[in-house]
Short mmCIF file of C-alpha atoms in Angstrom, two decimals:
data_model
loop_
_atom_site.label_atom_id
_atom_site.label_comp_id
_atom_site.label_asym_id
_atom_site.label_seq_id
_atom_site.Cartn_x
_atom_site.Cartn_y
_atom_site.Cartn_z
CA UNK Z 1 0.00 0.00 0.00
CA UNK Z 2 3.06 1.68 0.48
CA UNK Z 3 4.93 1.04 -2.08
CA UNK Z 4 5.80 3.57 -5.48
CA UNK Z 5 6.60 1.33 -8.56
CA UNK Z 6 8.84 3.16 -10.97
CA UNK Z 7 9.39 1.88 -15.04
CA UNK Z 8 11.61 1.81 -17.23
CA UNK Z 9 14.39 0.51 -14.55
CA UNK Z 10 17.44 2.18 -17.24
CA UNK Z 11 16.43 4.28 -20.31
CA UNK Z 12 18.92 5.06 -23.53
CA UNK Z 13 17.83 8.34 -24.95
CA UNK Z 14 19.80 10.40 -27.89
CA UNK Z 15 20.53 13.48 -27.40
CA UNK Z 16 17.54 16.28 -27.92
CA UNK Z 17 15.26 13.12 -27.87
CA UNK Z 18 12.56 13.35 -25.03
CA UNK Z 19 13.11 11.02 -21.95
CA UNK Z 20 9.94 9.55 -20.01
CA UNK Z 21 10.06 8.01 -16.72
CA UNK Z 22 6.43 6.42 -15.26
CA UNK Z 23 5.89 6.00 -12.05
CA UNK Z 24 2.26 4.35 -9.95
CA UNK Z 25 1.41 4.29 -6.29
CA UNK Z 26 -1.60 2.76 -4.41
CA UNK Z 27 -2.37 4.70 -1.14
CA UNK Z 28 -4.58 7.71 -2.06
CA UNK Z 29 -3.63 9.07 1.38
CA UNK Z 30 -0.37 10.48 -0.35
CA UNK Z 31 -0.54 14.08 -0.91
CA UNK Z 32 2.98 15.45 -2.21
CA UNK Z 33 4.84 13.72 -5.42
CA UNK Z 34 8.44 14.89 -5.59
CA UNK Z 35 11.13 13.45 -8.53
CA UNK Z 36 14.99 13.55 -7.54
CA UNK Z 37 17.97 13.78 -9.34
CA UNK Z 38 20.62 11.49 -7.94
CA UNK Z 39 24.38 11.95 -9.71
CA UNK Z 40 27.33 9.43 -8.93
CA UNK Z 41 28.79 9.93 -5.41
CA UNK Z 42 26.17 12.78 -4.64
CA UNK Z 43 23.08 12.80 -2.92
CA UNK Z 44 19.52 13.08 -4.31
CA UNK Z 45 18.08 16.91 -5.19
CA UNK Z 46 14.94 17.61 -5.52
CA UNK Z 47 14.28 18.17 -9.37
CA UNK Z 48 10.36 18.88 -9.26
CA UNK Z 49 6.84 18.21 -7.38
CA UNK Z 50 3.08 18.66 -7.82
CA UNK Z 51 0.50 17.86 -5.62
CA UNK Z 52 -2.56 15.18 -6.62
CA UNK Z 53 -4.76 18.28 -7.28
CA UNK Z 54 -2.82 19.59 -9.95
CA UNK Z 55 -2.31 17.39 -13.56
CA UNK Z 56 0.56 18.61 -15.14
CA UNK Z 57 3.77 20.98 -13.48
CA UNK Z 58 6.59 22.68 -16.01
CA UNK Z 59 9.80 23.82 -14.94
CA UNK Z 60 12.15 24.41 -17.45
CA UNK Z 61 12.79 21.28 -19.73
CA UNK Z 62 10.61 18.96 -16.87
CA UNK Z 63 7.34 18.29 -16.80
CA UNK Z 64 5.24 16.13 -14.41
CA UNK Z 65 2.40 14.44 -15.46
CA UNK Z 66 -0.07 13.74 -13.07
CA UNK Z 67 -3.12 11.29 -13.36
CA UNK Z 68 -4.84 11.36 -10.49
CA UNK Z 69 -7.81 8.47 -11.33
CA UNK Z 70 -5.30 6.14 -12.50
CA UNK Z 71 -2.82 6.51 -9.77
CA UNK Z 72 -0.11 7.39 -11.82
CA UNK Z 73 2.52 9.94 -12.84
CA UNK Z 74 5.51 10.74 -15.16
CA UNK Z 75 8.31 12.80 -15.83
CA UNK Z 76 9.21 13.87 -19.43
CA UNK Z 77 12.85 15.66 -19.98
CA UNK Z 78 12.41 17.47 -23.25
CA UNK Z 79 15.30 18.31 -25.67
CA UNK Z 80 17.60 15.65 -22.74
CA UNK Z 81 20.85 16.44 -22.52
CA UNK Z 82 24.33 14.50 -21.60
CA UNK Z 83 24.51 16.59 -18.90
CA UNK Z 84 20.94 14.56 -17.63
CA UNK Z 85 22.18 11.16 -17.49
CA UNK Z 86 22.05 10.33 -13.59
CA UNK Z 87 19.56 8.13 -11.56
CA UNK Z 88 15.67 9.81 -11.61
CA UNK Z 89 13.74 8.74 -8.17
CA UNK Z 90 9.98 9.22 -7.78
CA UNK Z 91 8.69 9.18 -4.64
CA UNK Z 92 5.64 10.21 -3.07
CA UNK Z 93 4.92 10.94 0.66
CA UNK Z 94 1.76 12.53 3.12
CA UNK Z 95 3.12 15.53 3.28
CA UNK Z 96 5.81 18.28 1.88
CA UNK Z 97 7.80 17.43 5.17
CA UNK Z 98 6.97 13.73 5.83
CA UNK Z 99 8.80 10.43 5.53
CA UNK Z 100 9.16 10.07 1.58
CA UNK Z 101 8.90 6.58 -0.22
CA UNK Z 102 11.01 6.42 -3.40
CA UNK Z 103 10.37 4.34 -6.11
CA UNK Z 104 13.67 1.66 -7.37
CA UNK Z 105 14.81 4.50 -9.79
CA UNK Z 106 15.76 5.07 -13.46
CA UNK Z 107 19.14 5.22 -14.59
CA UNK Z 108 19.01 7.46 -17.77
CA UNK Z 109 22.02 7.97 -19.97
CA UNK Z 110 21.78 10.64 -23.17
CA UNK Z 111 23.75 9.66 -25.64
CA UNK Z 112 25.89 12.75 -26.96
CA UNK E 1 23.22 29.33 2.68
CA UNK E 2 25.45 25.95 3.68
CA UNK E 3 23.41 22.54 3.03
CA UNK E 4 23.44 19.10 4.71
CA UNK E 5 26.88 18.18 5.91
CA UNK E 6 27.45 14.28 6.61
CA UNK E 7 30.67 12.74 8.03
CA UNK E 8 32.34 10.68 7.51
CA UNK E 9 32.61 10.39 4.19
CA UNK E 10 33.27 6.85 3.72
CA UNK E 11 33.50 3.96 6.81
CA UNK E 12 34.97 0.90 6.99
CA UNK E 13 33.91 -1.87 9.78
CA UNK E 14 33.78 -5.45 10.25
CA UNK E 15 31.13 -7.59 11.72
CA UNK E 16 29.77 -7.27 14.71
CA UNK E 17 31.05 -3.66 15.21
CA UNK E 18 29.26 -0.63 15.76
CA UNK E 19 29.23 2.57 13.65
CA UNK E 20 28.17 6.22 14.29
CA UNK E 21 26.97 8.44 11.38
CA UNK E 22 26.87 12.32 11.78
CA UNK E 23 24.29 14.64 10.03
CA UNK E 24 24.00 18.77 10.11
CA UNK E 25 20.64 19.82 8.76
CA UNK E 26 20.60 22.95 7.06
CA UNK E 27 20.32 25.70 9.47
CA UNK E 28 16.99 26.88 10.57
CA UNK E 29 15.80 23.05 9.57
CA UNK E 30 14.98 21.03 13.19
CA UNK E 31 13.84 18.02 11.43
CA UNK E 32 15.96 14.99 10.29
CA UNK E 33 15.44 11.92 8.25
CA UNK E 34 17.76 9.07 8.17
CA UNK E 35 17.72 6.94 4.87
CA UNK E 36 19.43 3.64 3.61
CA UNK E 37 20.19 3.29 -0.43
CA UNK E 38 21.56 -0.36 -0.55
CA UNK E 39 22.41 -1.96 -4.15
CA UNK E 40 19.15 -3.02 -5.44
CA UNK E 41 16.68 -2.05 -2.64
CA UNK E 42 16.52 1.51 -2.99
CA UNK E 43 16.41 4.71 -0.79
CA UNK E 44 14.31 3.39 2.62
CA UNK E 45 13.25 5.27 5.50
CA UNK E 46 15.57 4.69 8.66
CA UNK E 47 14.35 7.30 11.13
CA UNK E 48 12.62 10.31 11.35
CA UNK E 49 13.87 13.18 14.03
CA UNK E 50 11.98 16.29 14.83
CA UNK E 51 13.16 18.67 17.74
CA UNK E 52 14.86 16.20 19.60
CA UNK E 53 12.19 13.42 19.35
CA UNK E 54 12.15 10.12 17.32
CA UNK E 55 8.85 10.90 15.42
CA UNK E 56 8.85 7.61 13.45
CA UNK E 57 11.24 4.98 12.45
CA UNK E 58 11.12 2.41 9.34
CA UNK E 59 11.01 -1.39 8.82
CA UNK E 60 14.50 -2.08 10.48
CA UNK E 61 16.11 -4.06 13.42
CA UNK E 62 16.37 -1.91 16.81
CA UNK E 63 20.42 -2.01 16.41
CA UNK E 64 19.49 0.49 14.36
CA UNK E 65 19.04 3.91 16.77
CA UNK E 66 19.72 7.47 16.68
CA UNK E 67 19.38 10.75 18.41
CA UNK E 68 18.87 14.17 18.02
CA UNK E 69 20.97 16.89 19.63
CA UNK E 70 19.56 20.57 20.82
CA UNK E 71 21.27 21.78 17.98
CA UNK E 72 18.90 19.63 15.92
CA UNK E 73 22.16 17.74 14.87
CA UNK E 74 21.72 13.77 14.60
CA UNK E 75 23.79 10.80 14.94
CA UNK E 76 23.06 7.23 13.79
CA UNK E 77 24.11 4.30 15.60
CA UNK E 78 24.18 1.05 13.79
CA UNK E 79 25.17 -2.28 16.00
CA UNK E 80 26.46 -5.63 16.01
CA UNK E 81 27.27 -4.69 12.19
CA UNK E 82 26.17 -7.53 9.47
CA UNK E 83 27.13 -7.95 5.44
CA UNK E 84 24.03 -6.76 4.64
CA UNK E 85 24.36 -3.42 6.39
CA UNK E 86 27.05 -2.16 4.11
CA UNK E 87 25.00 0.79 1.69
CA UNK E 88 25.03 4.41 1.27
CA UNK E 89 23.48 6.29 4.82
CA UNK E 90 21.92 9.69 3.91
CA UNK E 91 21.09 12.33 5.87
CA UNK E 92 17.82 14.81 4.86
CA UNK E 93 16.90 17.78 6.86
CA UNK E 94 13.94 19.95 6.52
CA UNK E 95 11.05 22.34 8.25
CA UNK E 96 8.50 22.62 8.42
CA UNK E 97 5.88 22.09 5.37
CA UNK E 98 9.35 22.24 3.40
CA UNK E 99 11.19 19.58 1.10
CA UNK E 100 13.86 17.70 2.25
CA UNK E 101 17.37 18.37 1.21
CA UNK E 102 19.59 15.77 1.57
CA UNK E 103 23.38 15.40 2.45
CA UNK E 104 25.94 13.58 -0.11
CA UNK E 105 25.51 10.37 2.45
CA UNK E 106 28.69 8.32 4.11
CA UNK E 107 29.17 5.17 2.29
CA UNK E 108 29.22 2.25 4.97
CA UNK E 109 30.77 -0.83 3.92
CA UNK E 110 31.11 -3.79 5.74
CA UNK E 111 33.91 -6.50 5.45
#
């Protein structure tokens, strides 16, 4: 009930191509969806978050996707970049300051 | 502004050891969240602190323990170390109704 399941587990995208990670939880109690951005030998950052009442969120070249009925949301990276390959987390949690529960991540390499 | 500081860096044991992990939240931030990112389970919750008090702690053994200092500074405590323990220990700190920001984690391993 707990649990965030995250697909693809590693993605290959070209460069400029547009990257999509999918991610689908169970417990409707959760109430803040954030993505990190995980780089070799660094910590995870918070990339971008929405909030179940909201269906889509743009900063920049990242956009969440949020389907609310289906229990499901995505990240798209438009126009990727080399500079994006890392490891992409969703994770979900009841609030903005709550435990968070990440999904297995995405390891995402652009090719150059 | 300076963010989450961990220390060590990297720490080497053997079985049946203990180890102590340090964490500085951002300043201003009293809470603190504990997570474990082993090779192929993911980032899971340890342990949640919030002004000094455990608020919540996940799905491990009680040889795993921490605290939280008045200046909302943490330390966790792993004992009686096993194989299994040996991941990547990060720190988050946050206030409230904020993210969390996490620290670049101390790297644990276990021979």
């Amino acid at each position: 009930q707990q649990q965030v399941k995250q697909s693809p587990q590693s993605l290959i995208v070209q460069k400029g191509g547009i990257s999509i990670i999918n991610c689908a939880y169970e417990n409707t109690a959760f109430d803040y969806f954030p993505w990190y951005q995980q780089f070799p030998g660094k910590g995870p950052a918070l990339l971008i978050a929405i909030r179940p009442d909201v269906s889509e969120k743009k900063e920049g070249r990242f956009t969440i996707s949020f389907n609310k009925s289906a229990k499901q949301f995505s990240l798209h990276i438009m126009d990727s970049q080399p500079g994006d390959s890392a490891t992409y987390f969703c994770a979900a949690s009841f609030s903005r300051d709550d435990k968070i529960i990440f999904g297995k991540g995405t390891r995402l390499h652009i090719l150059p | 502004e300076a963010g989450v500081t961990q220390s060590p860096t990297h720490l080497i044991k053997t079985r049946g050891q203990q180890a102590t992990l340090r964490c500085s939240p951002i300043s201003g931030h009293t809470s603190v969240y504990w997570y474990q990112q082993a090779l192929g389970l993911g980032l899971q919750f340890l342990l949640w602190y919030d002004e000094g008090e455990e608020r919540n702690r996940g799905n491990f053994p009680p040889r795993f323990s921490g605290r939280q200092f008045p200046n909302y500074s943490s330390e966790l405590n792993v004992n009686a170390l096993e194989l299994e323990d040996s991941a990547l220990y990060l720190c988050a700190s946050t206030t409230s109704n904020q993210p969390q920001h996490f620290g670049d984690g101390t790297r644990l391993s276990i021979l």
